[in-house]
PDB file of C-alpha atoms in Angstrom:
ATOM      1  CA  UNK A   6     -43.240  18.796   7.275  1.00  0.00           C
ATOM      2  CA  UNK A   7     -46.868  19.526   8.271  1.00  0.00           C
ATOM      3  CA  UNK A   8     -46.391  23.117   8.847  1.00  0.00           C
ATOM      4  CA  UNK A   9     -45.102  23.307   4.964  1.00  0.00           C
ATOM      5  CA  UNK A  10     -47.792  21.447   3.929  1.00  0.00           C
ATOM      6  CA  UNK A  11     -50.064  24.044   5.013  1.00  0.00           C
ATOM      7  CA  UNK A  12     -51.120  27.068   2.851  1.00  0.00           C
ATOM      8  CA  UNK A  13     -50.514  30.455   4.977  1.00  0.00           C
ATOM      9  CA  UNK A  14     -47.014  28.965   5.947  1.00  0.00           C
ATOM     10  CA  UNK A  15     -46.197  27.730   2.277  1.00  0.00           C
ATOM     11  CA  UNK A  16     -46.992  31.369   1.261  1.00  0.00           C
ATOM     12  CA  UNK A  17     -45.239  33.033   3.589  1.00  0.00           C
ATOM     13  CA  UNK A  18     -42.380  31.061   3.105  1.00  0.00           C
ATOM     14  CA  UNK A  19     -41.932  31.299  -0.347  1.00  0.00           C
ATOM     15  CA  UNK A  20     -43.831  34.735  -0.845  1.00  0.00           C
ATOM     16  CA  UNK A  21     -46.689  33.666  -2.554  1.00  0.00           C
ATOM     17  CA  UNK A  22     -49.929  36.336  -2.116  1.00  0.00           C
ATOM     18  CA  UNK A  23     -53.364  36.044  -2.348  1.00  0.00           C
ATOM     19  CA  UNK A  24     -55.437  37.419  -6.020  1.00  0.00           C
ATOM     20  CA  UNK A  25     -54.109  40.518  -6.758  1.00  0.00           C
ATOM     21  CA  UNK A  26     -55.877  43.827  -6.506  1.00  0.00           C
ATOM     22  CA  UNK A  27     -57.396  45.502  -9.379  1.00  0.00           C
ATOM     23  CA  UNK A  28     -55.967  49.000 -10.296  1.00  0.00           C
ATOM     24  CA  UNK A  29     -56.131  48.747 -14.226  1.00  0.00           C
ATOM     25  CA  UNK A  30     -57.718  51.266 -16.087  1.00  0.00           C
ATOM     26  CA  UNK A  31     -61.730  51.311 -16.066  1.00  0.00           C
ATOM     27  CA  UNK A  32     -63.085  52.244 -20.313  1.00  0.00           C
ATOM     28  CA  UNK A  33     -66.718  54.107 -20.225  1.00  0.00           C
ATOM     29  CA  UNK A  34     -69.754  51.912 -21.983  1.00  0.00           C
ATOM     30  CA  UNK A  35     -70.158  51.777 -25.233  1.00  0.00           C
ATOM     31  CA  UNK A  36     -72.980  54.239 -26.615  1.00  0.00           C
ATOM     32  CA  UNK A  37     -75.640  52.491 -28.580  1.00  0.00           C
ATOM     33  CA  UNK A  38     -76.388  53.877 -32.285  1.00  0.00           C
ATOM     34  CA  UNK A  39     -79.011  56.638 -31.853  1.00  0.00           C
ATOM     35  CA  UNK A  40     -81.063  57.320 -34.973  1.00  0.00           C
ATOM     36  CA  UNK A  41     -80.735  60.629 -35.717  1.00  0.00           C
ATOM     37  CA  UNK A  42     -83.359  63.320 -34.927  1.00  0.00           C
ATOM     38  CA  UNK A  43     -82.172  66.104 -36.321  1.00  0.00           C
ATOM     39  CA  UNK A  44     -81.120  67.900 -32.764  1.00  0.00           C
ATOM     40  CA  UNK A  45     -77.559  69.245 -32.880  1.00  0.00           C
ATOM     41  CA  UNK A  46     -77.598  69.350 -29.093  1.00  0.00           C
ATOM     42  CA  UNK A  47     -77.551  66.138 -27.188  1.00  0.00           C
ATOM     43  CA  UNK A  48     -77.720  65.405 -23.811  1.00  0.00           C
ATOM     44  CA  UNK A  49     -76.325  61.821 -23.264  1.00  0.00           C
ATOM     45  CA  UNK A  50     -72.869  63.489 -25.484  1.00  0.00           C
ATOM     46  CA  UNK A  51     -70.855  64.361 -22.447  1.00  0.00           C
ATOM     47  CA  UNK A  52     -73.380  66.792 -21.126  1.00  0.00           C
ATOM     48  CA  UNK A  53     -72.962  68.510 -17.607  1.00  0.00           C
ATOM     49  CA  UNK A  54     -75.033  71.178 -16.111  1.00  0.00           C
ATOM     50  CA  UNK A  55     -73.197  74.367 -14.974  1.00  0.00           C
ATOM     51  CA  UNK A  56     -72.876  73.707 -11.203  1.00  0.00           C
ATOM     52  CA  UNK A  57     -71.123  70.103 -12.113  1.00  0.00           C
ATOM     53  CA  UNK A  58     -68.683  71.436 -14.599  1.00  0.00           C
ATOM     54  CA  UNK A  59     -66.330  69.013 -16.180  1.00  0.00           C
ATOM     55  CA  UNK A  60     -65.923  66.667 -13.126  1.00  0.00           C
ATOM     56  CA  UNK A  61     -65.776  63.273 -12.891  1.00  0.00           C
ATOM     57  CA  UNK A  62     -69.185  61.776 -11.910  1.00  0.00           C
ATOM     58  CA  UNK A  63     -69.618  58.714 -14.746  1.00  0.00           C
ATOM     59  CA  UNK A  64     -68.052  55.322 -15.307  1.00  0.00           C
ATOM     60  CA  UNK A  65     -64.517  55.504 -16.964  1.00  0.00           C
ATOM     61  CA  UNK A  66     -63.960  59.167 -16.419  1.00  0.00           C
ATOM     62  CA  UNK A  67     -60.916  60.634 -14.908  1.00  0.00           C
ATOM     63  CA  UNK A  68     -59.767  62.565 -12.042  1.00  0.00           C
ATOM     64  CA  UNK A  69     -56.471  63.263 -10.294  1.00  0.00           C
ATOM     65  CA  UNK A  70     -56.034  61.946  -6.681  1.00  0.00           C
ATOM     66  CA  UNK A  71     -53.346  64.073  -4.824  1.00  0.00           C
ATOM     67  CA  UNK A  72     -51.347  62.042  -2.360  1.00  0.00           C
ATOM     68  CA  UNK A  73     -50.685  64.336   0.788  1.00  0.00           C
ATOM     69  CA  UNK A  74     -50.356  61.257   3.313  1.00  0.00           C
ATOM     70  CA  UNK A  75     -48.298  62.196   6.538  1.00  0.00           C
ATOM     71  CA  UNK A  76     -48.571  59.760   9.256  1.00  0.00           C
ATOM     72  CA  UNK A  77     -46.420  59.600  12.513  1.00  0.00           C
ATOM     73  CA  UNK A  78     -46.642  56.964  15.604  1.00  0.00           C
ATOM     74  CA  UNK A  79     -44.523  56.950  18.947  1.00  0.00           C
ATOM     75  CA  UNK A  80     -44.881  54.600  21.653  1.00  0.00           C
ATOM     76  CA  UNK A  81     -42.958  53.906  24.971  1.00  0.00           C
ATOM     77  CA  UNK A  82     -43.386  51.252  28.124  1.00  0.00           C
ATOM     78  CA  UNK A  83     -41.536  51.009  30.879  1.00  0.00           C
ATOM     79  CA  UNK A  84     -41.701  48.039  33.424  1.00  0.00           C
ATOM     80  CA  UNK A  85     -40.024  47.893  37.032  1.00  0.00           C
ATOM     81  CA  UNK A  86     -40.160  44.627  39.571  1.00  0.00           C
ATOM     82  CA  UNK A  87     -38.903  43.823  42.965  1.00  0.00           C
ATOM     83  CA  UNK A  88     -39.468  42.102  45.466  1.00  0.00           C
ATOM     84  CA  UNK A  89     -37.577  40.257  48.545  1.00  0.00           C
ATOM     85  CA  UNK A  90     -38.509  37.779  50.928  1.00  0.00           C
ATOM     86  CA  UNK A  91     -36.917  36.066  53.857  1.00  0.00           C
ATOM     87  CA  UNK A  92     -37.344  33.013  56.396  1.00  0.00           C
ATOM     88  CA  UNK A  93     -35.357  32.302  59.479  1.00  0.00           C
ATOM     89  CA  UNK A  94     -35.927  29.356  61.941  1.00  0.00           C
ATOM     90  CA  UNK A  95     -34.365  29.683  65.605  1.00  0.00           C
ATOM     91  CA  UNK A  96     -33.521  25.775  66.471  1.00  0.00           C
ATOM     92  CA  UNK A  97     -33.000  24.511  69.987  1.00  0.00           C
ATOM     93  CA  UNK A  98     -29.703  25.155  71.765  1.00  0.00           C
ATOM     94  CA  UNK A  99     -29.897  22.288  73.956  1.00  0.00           C
ATOM     95  CA  UNK A 100     -31.403  18.697  73.630  1.00  0.00           C
ATOM     96  CA  UNK A 101     -31.343  16.072  71.004  1.00  0.00           C
ATOM     97  CA  UNK A 102     -32.747  18.375  68.130  1.00  0.00           C
ATOM     98  CA  UNK A 103     -29.649  20.334  68.831  1.00  0.00           C
ATOM     99  CA  UNK A 104     -28.237  19.295  65.357  1.00  0.00           C
ATOM    100  CA  UNK A 105     -27.306  22.814  63.796  1.00  0.00           C
ATOM    101  CA  UNK A 106     -25.992  26.055  64.715  1.00  0.00           C
ATOM    102  CA  UNK A 107     -28.139  29.211  64.772  1.00  0.00           C
ATOM    103  CA  UNK A 108     -26.850  30.937  62.090  1.00  0.00           C
ATOM    104  CA  UNK A 109     -27.300  27.857  59.743  1.00  0.00           C
ATOM    105  CA  UNK A 110     -31.499  28.112  59.629  1.00  0.00           C
ATOM    106  CA  UNK A 111     -31.510  31.686  57.316  1.00  0.00           C
ATOM    107  CA  UNK A 112     -33.415  31.489  54.232  1.00  0.00           C
ATOM    108  CA  UNK A 113     -34.033  35.016  51.849  1.00  0.00           C
ATOM    109  CA  UNK A 114     -34.631  35.652  48.468  1.00  0.00           C
ATOM    110  CA  UNK A 115     -34.301  38.519  45.773  1.00  0.00           C
ATOM    111  CA  UNK A 116     -36.645  39.384  42.679  1.00  0.00           C
ATOM    112  CA  UNK A 117     -36.166  42.216  40.514  1.00  0.00           C
ATOM    113  CA  UNK A 118     -37.042  43.010  36.982  1.00  0.00           C
ATOM    114  CA  UNK A 119     -36.383  46.204  34.789  1.00  0.00           C
ATOM    115  CA  UNK A 120     -37.858  46.367  30.913  1.00  0.00           C
ATOM    116  CA  UNK A 121     -38.091  49.004  29.032  1.00  0.00           C
ATOM    117  CA  UNK A 122     -38.955  49.745  25.034  1.00  0.00           C
ATOM    118  CA  UNK A 123     -39.865  52.085  22.633  1.00  0.00           C
ATOM    119  CA  UNK A 124     -41.086  52.682  19.234  1.00  0.00           C
ATOM    120  CA  UNK A 125     -41.083  55.467  16.616  1.00  0.00           C
ATOM    121  CA  UNK A 126     -42.395  55.167  13.199  1.00  0.00           C
ATOM    122  CA  UNK A 127     -43.343  57.841  10.345  1.00  0.00           C
ATOM    123  CA  UNK A 128     -44.207  57.794   7.136  1.00  0.00           C
ATOM    124  CA  UNK A 129     -44.714  60.614   3.910  1.00  0.00           C
ATOM    125  CA  UNK A 130     -46.326  60.452   0.816  1.00  0.00           C
ATOM    126  CA  UNK A 131     -47.027  62.817  -1.941  1.00  0.00           C
ATOM    127  CA  UNK A 132     -47.346  63.400  -5.625  1.00  0.00           C
ATOM    128  CA  UNK A 133     -50.006  62.834  -8.005  1.00  0.00           C
ATOM    129  CA  UNK A 134     -51.923  59.920  -9.949  1.00  0.00           C
ATOM    130  CA  UNK A 135     -54.458  59.526 -12.278  1.00  0.00           C
ATOM    131  CA  UNK A 136     -57.398  57.333 -11.284  1.00  0.00           C
ATOM    132  CA  UNK A 137     -60.847  56.568 -13.533  1.00  0.00           C
ATOM    133  CA  UNK A 138     -64.061  55.588 -11.992  1.00  0.00           C
ATOM    134  CA  UNK A 139     -64.626  52.263 -11.610  1.00  0.00           C
ATOM    135  CA  UNK A 140     -68.367  52.341 -10.315  1.00  0.00           C
ATOM    136  CA  UNK A 141     -71.008  54.963  -9.586  1.00  0.00           C
ATOM    137  CA  UNK A 142     -73.325  54.528  -6.489  1.00  0.00           C
ATOM    138  CA  UNK A 143     -76.724  56.052  -5.839  1.00  0.00           C
ATOM    139  CA  UNK A 144     -75.181  57.874  -2.862  1.00  0.00           C
ATOM    140  CA  UNK A 145     -73.231  59.888  -4.453  1.00  0.00           C
ATOM    141  CA  UNK A 146     -70.094  58.310  -4.195  1.00  0.00           C
ATOM    142  CA  UNK A 147     -67.780  56.987  -7.079  1.00  0.00           C
ATOM    143  CA  UNK A 148     -65.046  54.161  -6.676  1.00  0.00           C
ATOM    144  CA  UNK A 149     -62.218  54.678  -8.110  1.00  0.00           C
ATOM    145  CA  UNK A 150     -58.936  53.240  -9.369  1.00  0.00           C
ATOM    146  CA  UNK A 151     -55.319  53.229 -11.019  1.00  0.00           C
ATOM    147  CA  UNK A 152     -51.937  53.541 -11.191  1.00  0.00           C
ATOM    148  CA  UNK A 153     -49.174  55.419 -12.162  1.00  0.00           C
ATOM    149  CA  UNK A 154     -45.752  53.175 -13.817  1.00  0.00           C
ATOM    150  CA  UNK A 155     -42.411  54.611 -14.185  1.00  0.00           C
ATOM    151  CA  UNK A 156     -39.604  52.929 -15.788  1.00  0.00           C
ATOM    152  CA  UNK A 157     -36.466  53.748 -14.682  1.00  0.00           C
ATOM    153  CA  UNK A 158     -32.956  52.371 -15.540  1.00  0.00           C
ATOM    154  CA  UNK A 159     -32.746  49.359 -13.658  1.00  0.00           C
ATOM    155  CA  UNK A 160     -36.834  48.852 -12.661  1.00  0.00           C
ATOM    156  CA  UNK A 161     -40.486  49.893 -12.730  1.00  0.00           C
ATOM    157  CA  UNK A 162     -41.831  51.690  -9.607  1.00  0.00           C
ATOM    158  CA  UNK A 163     -45.656  51.557  -9.586  1.00  0.00           C
ATOM    159  CA  UNK A 164     -47.953  53.893  -7.228  1.00  0.00           C
ATOM    160  CA  UNK A 165     -51.494  52.275  -7.038  1.00  0.00           C
ATOM    161  CA  UNK A 166     -54.690  53.790  -5.633  1.00  0.00           C
ATOM    162  CA  UNK A 167     -58.041  52.722  -5.062  1.00  0.00           C
ATOM    163  CA  UNK A 168     -61.052  53.919  -3.045  1.00  0.00           C
ATOM    164  CA  UNK A 169     -64.138  55.612  -2.397  1.00  0.00           C
ATOM    165  CA  UNK A 170     -64.752  59.111  -2.818  1.00  0.00           C
ATOM    166  CA  UNK A 171     -68.084  61.720  -2.981  1.00  0.00           C
ATOM    167  CA  UNK A 172     -68.427  63.551  -6.563  1.00  0.00           C
ATOM    168  CA  UNK A 173     -68.454  66.585  -3.844  1.00  0.00           C
ATOM    169  CA  UNK A 174     -64.780  66.664  -2.848  1.00  0.00           C
ATOM    170  CA  UNK A 175     -63.926  66.222  -6.229  1.00  0.00           C
ATOM    171  CA  UNK A 176     -63.180  70.204  -7.026  1.00  0.00           C
ATOM    172  CA  UNK A 177     -63.254  72.677 -10.349  1.00  0.00           C
ATOM    173  CA  UNK A 178     -60.126  71.363 -11.656  1.00  0.00           C
ATOM    174  CA  UNK A 179     -60.623  67.451 -10.861  1.00  0.00           C
ATOM    175  CA  UNK A 180     -58.852  66.909  -8.425  1.00  0.00           C
ATOM    176  CA  UNK A 181     -58.829  65.059  -4.664  1.00  0.00           C
ATOM    177  CA  UNK A 182     -56.991  65.120  -2.141  1.00  0.00           C
ATOM    178  CA  UNK A 183     -56.243  61.490  -0.658  1.00  0.00           C
ATOM    179  CA  UNK A 184     -57.286  62.203   2.558  1.00  0.00           C
ATOM    180  CA  UNK A 185     -60.605  62.162   1.553  1.00  0.00           C
ATOM    181  CA  UNK A 186     -60.434  58.531  -0.478  1.00  0.00           C
ATOM    182  CA  UNK A 187     -62.587  56.477   2.109  1.00  0.00           C
ATOM    183  CA  UNK A 188     -61.030  52.589   1.922  1.00  0.00           C
ATOM    184  CA  UNK A 189     -57.873  53.794   0.677  1.00  0.00           C
ATOM    185  CA  UNK A 190     -55.679  50.915  -0.840  1.00  0.00           C
ATOM    186  CA  UNK A 191     -52.336  53.126  -1.603  1.00  0.00           C
ATOM    187  CA  UNK A 192     -49.906  50.939  -2.426  1.00  0.00           C
ATOM    188  CA  UNK A 193     -45.682  52.203  -3.589  1.00  0.00           C
ATOM    189  CA  UNK A 194     -43.286  48.821  -4.779  1.00  0.00           C
ATOM    190  CA  UNK A 195     -41.031  48.634  -7.299  1.00  0.00           C
ATOM    191  CA  UNK A 196     -39.435  45.496  -9.271  1.00  0.00           C
ATOM    192  CA  UNK A 197     -36.197  45.122 -11.264  1.00  0.00           C
ATOM    193  CA  UNK A 198     -32.568  44.717 -10.228  1.00  0.00           C
ATOM    194  CA  UNK A 199     -32.757  47.603  -7.490  1.00  0.00           C
ATOM    195  CA  UNK A 200     -35.928  45.561  -5.973  1.00  0.00           C
ATOM    196  CA  UNK A 201     -34.583  42.655  -5.911  1.00  0.00           C
ATOM    197  CA  UNK A 202     -31.297  43.078  -4.321  1.00  0.00           C
ATOM    198  CA  UNK A 203     -33.171  44.274  -0.992  1.00  0.00           C
ATOM    199  CA  UNK A 204     -35.152  41.403  -0.907  1.00  0.00           C
ATOM    200  CA  UNK A 205     -34.264  38.261   1.318  1.00  0.00           C
ATOM    201  CA  UNK A 206     -34.164  35.327  -0.748  1.00  0.00           C
ATOM    202  CA  UNK A 207     -36.624  32.582  -0.027  1.00  0.00           C
ATOM    203  CA  UNK A 208     -34.090  30.311   1.841  1.00  0.00           C
ATOM    204  CA  UNK A 209     -33.403  33.148   4.474  1.00  0.00           C
ATOM    205  CA  UNK A 210     -37.217  33.605   4.800  1.00  0.00           C
ATOM    206  CA  UNK A 211     -37.241  29.950   5.992  1.00  0.00           C
ATOM    207  CA  UNK A 212     -35.122  29.619   8.434  1.00  0.00           C
ATOM    208  CA  UNK A 213     -36.516  32.695   9.859  1.00  0.00           C
ATOM    209  CA  UNK A 214     -40.059  30.698   9.924  1.00  0.00           C
ATOM    210  CA  UNK A 215     -39.052  27.495  11.204  1.00  0.00           C
ATOM    211  CA  UNK A 216     -36.154  29.315  13.863  1.00  0.00           C
ATOM    212  CA  UNK A 217     -37.610  29.186  17.696  1.00  0.00           C
ATOM    213  CA  UNK A 218     -35.682  31.758  18.663  1.00  0.00           C
TER     214      UNK A 218
END
C-alpha cells in the first residue's frame, strides 16, 4: 500500500506521464503599425539579403526537417565458471579412534556456471516534417518544433520533432536533415483503436509492477 501511494509507482502503474512536450506551431510576432514614409521598399517586410535567400531565420518561419534516422546496436556476453575442490582425511586403523573405515573420510565438491546473452536492435525512420522557428538565439542557432498529424481510418498518427538547428545548416530549399538537429526529440506515436489494442491494460501493468518474479 505504501508503494501505491508514491508518485513514481502510481504513474508507472496507471500510465500517467509528466508535463506534455509542446510541439505546437509558433506564430510570428505582430508587427506594430508604422506611419507611412512614402517609400515602396520596407526593410522590415520580409527582407532577406542575397546570400540568405528565403531560409528560415525568424520566429514563426517554417522549415522542413528531413527524417533520416537509422540506428543499430548489438551486444553479446558470455560467462564460464568452473571450480573443483577436494578434502580427505586418513583415520587411524588401530586404537580407540578407529571408528570408521578409511574410505568414509573423503570430501569433494564441484561447481560450474555457464551464461550467455545477446541483444540486437535496429531502428529506422524516414519522411519529412515541416516545423516552425520557436526561438532565435544570438549565436545563430534556432529552436524549432512542430508535428504532423495524419488521421487514418481507425485512429491518428503523430510525428513530432523538437530541437536546435543552425541557420547555416538550412539549405536553399529551406530543408535540414534530422541528423543536424541538436538535442532532438523525435516522437512517432498514435492513438485510436489500433493503439489501444496493442497496449497492455492497467491491471496487467499493476501485476507486473508488484510481481517479485
